[in-house]
Coordinates of C-alpha atoms in Angstrom, one line a residue:
X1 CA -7.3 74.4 52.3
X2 CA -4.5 72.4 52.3
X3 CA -3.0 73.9 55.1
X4 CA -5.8 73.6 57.4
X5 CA -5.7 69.9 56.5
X6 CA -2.5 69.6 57.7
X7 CA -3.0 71.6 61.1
X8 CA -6.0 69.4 61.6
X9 CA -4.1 66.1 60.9
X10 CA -1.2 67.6 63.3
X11 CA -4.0 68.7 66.0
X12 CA -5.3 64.6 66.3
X13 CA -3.8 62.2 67.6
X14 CA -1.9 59.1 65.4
X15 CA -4.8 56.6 66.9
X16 CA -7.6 58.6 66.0
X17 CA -6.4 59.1 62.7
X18 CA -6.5 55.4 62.2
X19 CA -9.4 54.7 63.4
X20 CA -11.0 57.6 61.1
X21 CA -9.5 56.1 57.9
X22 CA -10.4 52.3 58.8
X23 CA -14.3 54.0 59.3
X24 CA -14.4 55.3 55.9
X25 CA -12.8 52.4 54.3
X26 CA -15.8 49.9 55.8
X27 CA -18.2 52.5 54.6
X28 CA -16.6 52.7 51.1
X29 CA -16.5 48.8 50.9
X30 CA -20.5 48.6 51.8
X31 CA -21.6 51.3 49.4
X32 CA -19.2 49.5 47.2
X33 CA -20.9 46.0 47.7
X34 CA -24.5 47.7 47.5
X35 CA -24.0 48.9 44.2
X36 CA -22.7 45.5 43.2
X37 CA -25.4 43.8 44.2
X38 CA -28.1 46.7 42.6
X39 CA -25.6 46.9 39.4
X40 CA -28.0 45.7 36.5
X41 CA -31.3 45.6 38.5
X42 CA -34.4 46.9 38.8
X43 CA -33.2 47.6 42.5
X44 CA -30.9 49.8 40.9
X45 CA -33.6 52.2 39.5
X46 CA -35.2 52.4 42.8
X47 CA -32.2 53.4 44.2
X48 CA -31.9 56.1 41.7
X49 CA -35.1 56.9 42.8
X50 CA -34.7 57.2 46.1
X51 CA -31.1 59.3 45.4
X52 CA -33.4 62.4 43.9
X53 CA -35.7 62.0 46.2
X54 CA -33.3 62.8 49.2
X55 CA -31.7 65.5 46.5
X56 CA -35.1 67.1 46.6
X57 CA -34.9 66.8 50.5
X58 CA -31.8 68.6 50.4
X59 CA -32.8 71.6 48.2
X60 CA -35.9 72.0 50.0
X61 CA -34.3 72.5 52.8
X62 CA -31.3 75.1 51.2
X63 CA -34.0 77.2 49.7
X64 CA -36.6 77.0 52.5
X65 CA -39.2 75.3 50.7
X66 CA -41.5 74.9 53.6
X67 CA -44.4 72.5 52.3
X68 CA -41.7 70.2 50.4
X69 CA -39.4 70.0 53.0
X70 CA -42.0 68.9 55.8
X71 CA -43.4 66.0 53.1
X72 CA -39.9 64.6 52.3
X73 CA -38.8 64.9 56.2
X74 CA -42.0 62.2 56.7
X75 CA -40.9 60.3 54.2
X76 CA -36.9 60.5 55.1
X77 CA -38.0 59.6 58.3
X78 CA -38.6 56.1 57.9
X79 CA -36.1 55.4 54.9
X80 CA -34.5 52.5 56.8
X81 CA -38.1 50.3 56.5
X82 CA -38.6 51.7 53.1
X83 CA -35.0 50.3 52.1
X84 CA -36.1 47.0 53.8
X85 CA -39.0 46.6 51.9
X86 CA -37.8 47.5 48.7
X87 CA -34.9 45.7 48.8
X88 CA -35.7 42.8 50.6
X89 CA -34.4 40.2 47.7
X90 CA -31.1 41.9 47.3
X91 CA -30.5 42.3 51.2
X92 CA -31.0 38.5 51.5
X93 CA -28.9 37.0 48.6
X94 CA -25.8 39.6 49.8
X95 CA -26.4 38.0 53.2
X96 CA -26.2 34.8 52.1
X97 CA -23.2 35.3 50.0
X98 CA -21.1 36.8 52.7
X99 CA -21.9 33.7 54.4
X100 CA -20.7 31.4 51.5
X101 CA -17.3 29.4 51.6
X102 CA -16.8 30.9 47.8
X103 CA -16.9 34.5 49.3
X104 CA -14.7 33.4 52.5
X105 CA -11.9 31.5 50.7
X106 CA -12.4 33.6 47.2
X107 CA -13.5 30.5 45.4
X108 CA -10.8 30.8 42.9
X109 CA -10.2 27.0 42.3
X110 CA -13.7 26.1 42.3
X111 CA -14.8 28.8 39.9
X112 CA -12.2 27.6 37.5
X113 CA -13.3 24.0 38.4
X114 CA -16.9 24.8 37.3
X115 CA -16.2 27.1 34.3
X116 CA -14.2 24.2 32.8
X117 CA -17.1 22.0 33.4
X118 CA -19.5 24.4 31.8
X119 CA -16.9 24.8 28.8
X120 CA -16.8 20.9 28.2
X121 CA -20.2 20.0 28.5
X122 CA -21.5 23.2 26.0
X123 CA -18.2 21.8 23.2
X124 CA -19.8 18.9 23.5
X125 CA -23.5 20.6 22.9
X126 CA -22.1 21.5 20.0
X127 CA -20.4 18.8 18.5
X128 CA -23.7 16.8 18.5
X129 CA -25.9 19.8 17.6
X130 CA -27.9 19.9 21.0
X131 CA -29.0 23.5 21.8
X132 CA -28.3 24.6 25.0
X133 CA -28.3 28.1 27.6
X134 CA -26.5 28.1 30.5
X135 CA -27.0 31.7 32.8
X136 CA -24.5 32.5 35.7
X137 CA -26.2 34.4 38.0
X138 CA -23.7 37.1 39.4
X139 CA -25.4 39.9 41.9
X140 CA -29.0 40.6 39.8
X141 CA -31.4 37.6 41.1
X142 CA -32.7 36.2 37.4
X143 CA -35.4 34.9 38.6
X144 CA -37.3 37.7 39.4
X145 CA -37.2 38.3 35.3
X146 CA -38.1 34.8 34.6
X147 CA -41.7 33.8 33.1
X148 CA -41.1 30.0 34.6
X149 CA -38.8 29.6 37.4
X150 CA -38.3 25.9 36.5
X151 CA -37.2 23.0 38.8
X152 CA -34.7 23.7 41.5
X153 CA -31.8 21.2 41.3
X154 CA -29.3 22.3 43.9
X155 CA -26.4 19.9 42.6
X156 CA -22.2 20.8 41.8
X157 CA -21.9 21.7 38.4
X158 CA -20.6 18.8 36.2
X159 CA -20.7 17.9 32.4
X160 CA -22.5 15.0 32.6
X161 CA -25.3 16.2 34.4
X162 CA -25.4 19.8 32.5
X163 CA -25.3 17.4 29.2
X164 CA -28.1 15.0 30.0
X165 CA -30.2 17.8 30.7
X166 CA -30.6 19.1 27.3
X167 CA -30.8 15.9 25.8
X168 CA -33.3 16.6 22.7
X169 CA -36.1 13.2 24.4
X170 CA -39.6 13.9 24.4
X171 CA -40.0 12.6 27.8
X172 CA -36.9 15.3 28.8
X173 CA -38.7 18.1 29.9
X174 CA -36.0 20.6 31.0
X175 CA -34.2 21.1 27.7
X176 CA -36.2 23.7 26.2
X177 CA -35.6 25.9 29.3
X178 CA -31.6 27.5 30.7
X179 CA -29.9 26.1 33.5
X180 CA -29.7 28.3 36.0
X181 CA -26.1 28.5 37.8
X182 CA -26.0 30.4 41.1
X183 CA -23.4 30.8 43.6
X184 CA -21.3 28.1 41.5
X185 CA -24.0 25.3 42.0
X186 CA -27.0 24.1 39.4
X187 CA -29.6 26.2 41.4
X188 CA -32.4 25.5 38.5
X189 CA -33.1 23.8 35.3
X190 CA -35.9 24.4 32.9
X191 CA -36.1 28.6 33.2
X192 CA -37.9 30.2 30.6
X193 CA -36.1 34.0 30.1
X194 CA -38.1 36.8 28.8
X195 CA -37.9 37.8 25.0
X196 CA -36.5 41.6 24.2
X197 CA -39.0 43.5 23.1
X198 CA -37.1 46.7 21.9
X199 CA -34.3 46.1 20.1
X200 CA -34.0 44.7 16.4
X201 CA -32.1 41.4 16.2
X202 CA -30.4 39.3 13.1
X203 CA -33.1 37.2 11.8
X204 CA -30.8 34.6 11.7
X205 CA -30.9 34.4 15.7
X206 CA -33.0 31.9 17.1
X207 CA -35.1 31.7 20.2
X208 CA -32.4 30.9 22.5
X209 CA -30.1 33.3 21.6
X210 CA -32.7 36.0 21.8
X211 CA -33.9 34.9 25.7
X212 CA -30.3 35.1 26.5
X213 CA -29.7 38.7 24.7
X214 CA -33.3 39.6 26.8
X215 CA -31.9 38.3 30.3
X216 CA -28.5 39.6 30.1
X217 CA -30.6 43.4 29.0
X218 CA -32.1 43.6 32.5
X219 CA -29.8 42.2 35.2
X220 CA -26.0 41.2 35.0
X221 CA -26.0 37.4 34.1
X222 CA -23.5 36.1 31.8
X223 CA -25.3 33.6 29.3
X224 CA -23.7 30.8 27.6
X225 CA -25.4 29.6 24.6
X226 CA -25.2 26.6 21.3
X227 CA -27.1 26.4 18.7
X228 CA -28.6 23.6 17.8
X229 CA -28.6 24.3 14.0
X230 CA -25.4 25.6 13.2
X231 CA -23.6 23.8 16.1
X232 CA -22.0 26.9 17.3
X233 CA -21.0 28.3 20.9
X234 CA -21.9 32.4 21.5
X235 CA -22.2 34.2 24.9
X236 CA -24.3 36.6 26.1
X237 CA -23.6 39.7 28.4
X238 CA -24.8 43.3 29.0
X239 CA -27.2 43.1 26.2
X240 CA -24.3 42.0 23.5
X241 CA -23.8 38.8 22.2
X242 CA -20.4 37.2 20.8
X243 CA -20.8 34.2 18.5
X244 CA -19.0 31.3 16.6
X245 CA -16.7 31.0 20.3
X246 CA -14.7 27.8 20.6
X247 CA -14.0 26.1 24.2
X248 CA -10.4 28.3 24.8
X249 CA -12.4 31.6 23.7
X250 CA -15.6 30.9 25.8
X251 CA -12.9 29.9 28.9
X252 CA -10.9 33.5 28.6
X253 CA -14.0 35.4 27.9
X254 CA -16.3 33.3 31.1
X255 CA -12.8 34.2 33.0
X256 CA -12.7 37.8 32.0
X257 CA -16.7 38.3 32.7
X258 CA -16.2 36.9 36.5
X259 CA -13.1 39.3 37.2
X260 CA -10.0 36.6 37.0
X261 CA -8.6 37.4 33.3
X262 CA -5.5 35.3 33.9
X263 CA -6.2 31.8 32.4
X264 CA -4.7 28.8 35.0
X265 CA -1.4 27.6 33.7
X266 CA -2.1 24.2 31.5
X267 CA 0.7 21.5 31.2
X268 CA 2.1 22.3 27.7
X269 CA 1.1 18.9 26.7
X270 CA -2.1 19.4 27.4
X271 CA -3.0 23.2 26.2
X272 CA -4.7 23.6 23.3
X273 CA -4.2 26.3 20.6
X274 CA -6.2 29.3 20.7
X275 CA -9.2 30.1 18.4
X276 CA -7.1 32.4 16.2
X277 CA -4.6 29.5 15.9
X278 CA -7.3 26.8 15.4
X279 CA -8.8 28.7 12.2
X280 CA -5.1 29.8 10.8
X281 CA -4.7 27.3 7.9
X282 CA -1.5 24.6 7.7
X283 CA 1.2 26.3 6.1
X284 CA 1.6 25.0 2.0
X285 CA 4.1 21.9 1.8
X286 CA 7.4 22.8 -0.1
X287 CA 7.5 22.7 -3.4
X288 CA 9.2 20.2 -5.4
X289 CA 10.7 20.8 -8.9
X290 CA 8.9 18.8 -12.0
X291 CA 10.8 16.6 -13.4
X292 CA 9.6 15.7 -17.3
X293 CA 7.5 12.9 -17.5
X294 CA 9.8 9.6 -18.9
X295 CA 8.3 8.0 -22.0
X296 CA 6.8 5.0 -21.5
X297 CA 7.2 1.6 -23.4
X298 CA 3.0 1.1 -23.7
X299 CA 2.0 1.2 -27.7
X300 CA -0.5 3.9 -27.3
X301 CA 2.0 6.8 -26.2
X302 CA 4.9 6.0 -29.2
X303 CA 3.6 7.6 -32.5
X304 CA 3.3 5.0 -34.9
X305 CA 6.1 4.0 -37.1
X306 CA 6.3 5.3 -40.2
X307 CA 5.5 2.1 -41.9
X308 CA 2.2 2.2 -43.5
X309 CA -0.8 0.1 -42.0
X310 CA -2.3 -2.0 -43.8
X311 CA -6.0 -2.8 -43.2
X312 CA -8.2 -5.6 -44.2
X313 CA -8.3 -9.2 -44.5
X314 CA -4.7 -10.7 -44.3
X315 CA -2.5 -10.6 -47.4
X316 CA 1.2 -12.1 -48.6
X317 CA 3.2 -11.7 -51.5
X318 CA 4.6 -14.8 -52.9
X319 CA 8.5 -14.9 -53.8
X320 CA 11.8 -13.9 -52.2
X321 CA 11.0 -11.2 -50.0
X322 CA 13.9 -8.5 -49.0
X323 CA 14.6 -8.2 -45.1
X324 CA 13.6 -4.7 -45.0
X325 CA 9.9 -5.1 -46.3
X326 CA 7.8 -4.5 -44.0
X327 CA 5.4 -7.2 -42.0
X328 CA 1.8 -7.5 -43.5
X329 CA -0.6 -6.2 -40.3
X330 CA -4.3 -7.2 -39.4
X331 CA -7.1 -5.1 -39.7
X332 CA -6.7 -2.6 -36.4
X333 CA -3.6 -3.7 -35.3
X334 CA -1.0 -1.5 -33.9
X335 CA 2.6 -1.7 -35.0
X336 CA 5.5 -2.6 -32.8
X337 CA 8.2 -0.1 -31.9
X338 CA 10.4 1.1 -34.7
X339 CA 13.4 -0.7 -33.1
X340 CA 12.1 -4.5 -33.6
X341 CA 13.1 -6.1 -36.7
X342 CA 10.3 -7.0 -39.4
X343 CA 9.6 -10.9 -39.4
X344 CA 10.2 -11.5 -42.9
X345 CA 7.0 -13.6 -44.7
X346 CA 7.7 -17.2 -45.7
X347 CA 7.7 -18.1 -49.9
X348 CA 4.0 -19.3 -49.6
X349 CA 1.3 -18.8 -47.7
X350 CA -2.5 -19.4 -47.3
X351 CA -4.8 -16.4 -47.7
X352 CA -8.4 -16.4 -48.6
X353 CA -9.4 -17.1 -51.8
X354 CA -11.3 -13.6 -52.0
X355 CA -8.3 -11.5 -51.6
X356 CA -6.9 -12.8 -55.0
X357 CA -9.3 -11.9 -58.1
X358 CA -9.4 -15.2 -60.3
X359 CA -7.4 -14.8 -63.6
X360 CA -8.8 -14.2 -67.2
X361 CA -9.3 -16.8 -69.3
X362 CA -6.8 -18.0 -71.5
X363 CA -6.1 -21.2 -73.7
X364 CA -2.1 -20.2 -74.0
X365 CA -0.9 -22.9 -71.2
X366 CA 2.6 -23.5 -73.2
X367 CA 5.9 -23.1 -70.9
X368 CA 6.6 -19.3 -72.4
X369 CA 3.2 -18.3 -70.1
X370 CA 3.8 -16.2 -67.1
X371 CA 3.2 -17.9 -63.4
X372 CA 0.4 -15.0 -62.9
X373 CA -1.8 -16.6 -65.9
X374 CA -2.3 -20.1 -64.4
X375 CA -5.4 -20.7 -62.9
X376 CA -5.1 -21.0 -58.8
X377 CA -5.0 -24.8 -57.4
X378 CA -7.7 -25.9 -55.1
X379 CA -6.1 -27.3 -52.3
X380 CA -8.0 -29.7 -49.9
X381 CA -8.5 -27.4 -47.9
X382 CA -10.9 -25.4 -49.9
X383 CA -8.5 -22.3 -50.0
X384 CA -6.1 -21.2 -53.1
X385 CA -2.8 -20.2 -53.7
X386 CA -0.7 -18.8 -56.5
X387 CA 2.9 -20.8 -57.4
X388 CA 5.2 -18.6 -58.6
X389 CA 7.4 -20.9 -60.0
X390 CA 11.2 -19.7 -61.1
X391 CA 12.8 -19.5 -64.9
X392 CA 14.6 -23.1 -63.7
X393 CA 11.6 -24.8 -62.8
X394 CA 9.7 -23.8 -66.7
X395 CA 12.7 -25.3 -68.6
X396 CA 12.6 -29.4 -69.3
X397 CA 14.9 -31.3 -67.5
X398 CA 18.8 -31.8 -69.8
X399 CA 18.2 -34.7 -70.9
X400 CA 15.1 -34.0 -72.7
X401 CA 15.9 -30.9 -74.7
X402 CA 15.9 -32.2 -78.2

């Protein structure tokens, strides 16, 4: 086989070679566009449809099947105006975007231009807890799955705009429906997507993210949603859903889902860190050896001393008192450190009258009695003290001691 390939390559000449492979390259890159644009569709199930049909054709014919292969010739015959018909939508938005300046010039910088705008404006959704979808439209026209088709807008793409449109206002009618991106433009606002019927969802999903789950089930729209009670970004696509995304995540993956994975080179002063180095905690500050805590000079952290307290009213002892007695205290007083010196109590002193019991009675009053049996003096002052009087002070004076 090969060999004949080769003797027919050698029969032709060089030009008609060429012009052989540039025909089945066009052809590849039409049947290659066609299924792009049915990819995701209900287009593409009548394609399907039509493919066994002209199966059927084919068999009838290999196997002589009379009565089938006369039916499917009629209905062969006039495939171009049944492809029309069928197809009309699709035909028309491929048209269309042939004719675009995004499909002439690729539309690189102003898809990145408008993904970063759609990035900004749904962080800052979510910041303020307003809920949001946002559906690029890629080859499946949304809006044939659409209960309400919404307001057509026509406008760039900007964050303002996309944020004042889901402003939470009662007289704001378009934030309870998606914004409808097509052909990097705001075609619509206010589009009410179809629920899923079929397939079980987390309870904890609420009505936007299941509208975008349905949408992105039957064509090929790439959904971007927040949620306005948890303040969290997710995206939608091919029926799956990817949630808690922060604005670098939901750029790569918006990148990824259009066909340009490489992110656009950010000045390094500008770039910031990526979702897995946002939630990676600060690394632990070094550790510093403890150092014992120094004693302090405050009363209430130095034990006591160990001279005993002495509560109650205040009391003195009359007579030479030695240095190292210790300092009569008042009631709930704490002691000084055990470095200060006692103050030593003066030879008399005034102390209430009940903190010395009155004497017994005695009629001895001759100079042999003891200082502690005279009766206390009543000073002026209403309070009364104890003299004790030394052996020099009992004896009469020289002169008078015969």
């Amino acid at each position: 086989m090969l060999e004949g390939l080769m003797r027919l390559i050698a029969a032709r000449p060089l030009a008609q070679i060429a012009r052989d492979l540039i025909d089945i390259l066009i052809v590849a890159y039409v049947i290659y566009r066609a299924l792009l644009v049915l990819r995701g569709t209900r287009a593409m199930q009548m394609g399907i449809g039509l493919g066994i049909v002209f199966l059927l054709y084919l068999a009838a014919r290999t196997f002589q099947l009379t009565t089938l292969n006369t039916i499917l010739s009629w209905l062969l015959g006039s495939i171009i105006l049944v492809i029309v018909v069928v197809f009309q939508n699709d035909i028309r938005r491929a048209l269309i975007r042939m004719g675009s300046k995004a499909w002439l010039s690729g539309g690189r910088e102003q898809q990145s231009r408008v993904i970063d705008e759609v990035v900004a404006a749904a962080t800052e959704l979510a910041r303020h807890r307003m809920g949001a979808i946002i559906a690029f439209e890629q080859d499946a026209n949304v809006l044939e799955f659409c209960k309400s088709e919404g307001i057509p807008i026509e406008s760039f793409v900007t964050r303002e705009l996309l944020v004042s449109m889901f402003v939470p206002e009662s007289v704001n009618k378009l934030h309870d429906g998606a914004v409808l991106i097509r052909d990097l433009k705001i075609a619509r606002a206010g589009v009410f997507f179809p629920m899923p019927e079929t397939k079980v969802l987390d309870a904890s999903l609420g009505s936007r993210h299941r509208a975008a789950l349905g949408i992105t089930e039957e064509t090929d729209a790439v959904v971007v949603v927040v949620s306005e009670e948890r303040g969290t970004i997710s995206c939608c696509f091919s029926g799956n859903i990817v949630l808690n995304l922060d604005g670098n995540s939901l750029r790569t993956m918006l990148l990824g889902q259009f066909g340009r994975a490489s992110r656009r080179k950010q000045p390094s002063s500008t770039r910031r860190p990526s979702g897995a180095r946002a939630s990676s905690p600060p690394p632990p500050p070094p550790r510093v050896p403890s150092q014992p805590a120094r004693p302090t000079s405050s009363p209430s952290l130095i034990p006591p001393p160990t001279t005993p307290r002495i509560a109650g009213p205040v009391t003195a002892r009359i007579g030479p008192v030695s240095s190292a007695m210790p300092r009569a205290t008042l009631s709930g007083e704490t002691s000084s450190s055990a470095t200060t010196t006692p103050r030593p109590v003066p030879q008399s002193s005034f102390v209430p009258q009940e903190s010395i019991p009155p004497p017994p009675p005695s009629s001895d009053r001759s100079a042999g009695s003891t200082p502690s049996d005279r009766a206390p003096a009543t000073l002026p002052g209403g309070a009364a003290t104890t003299a004790r009087a030394s052996d020099d002070a009992q004896r009469p004076p020289p002169g008078e001691e015969s």
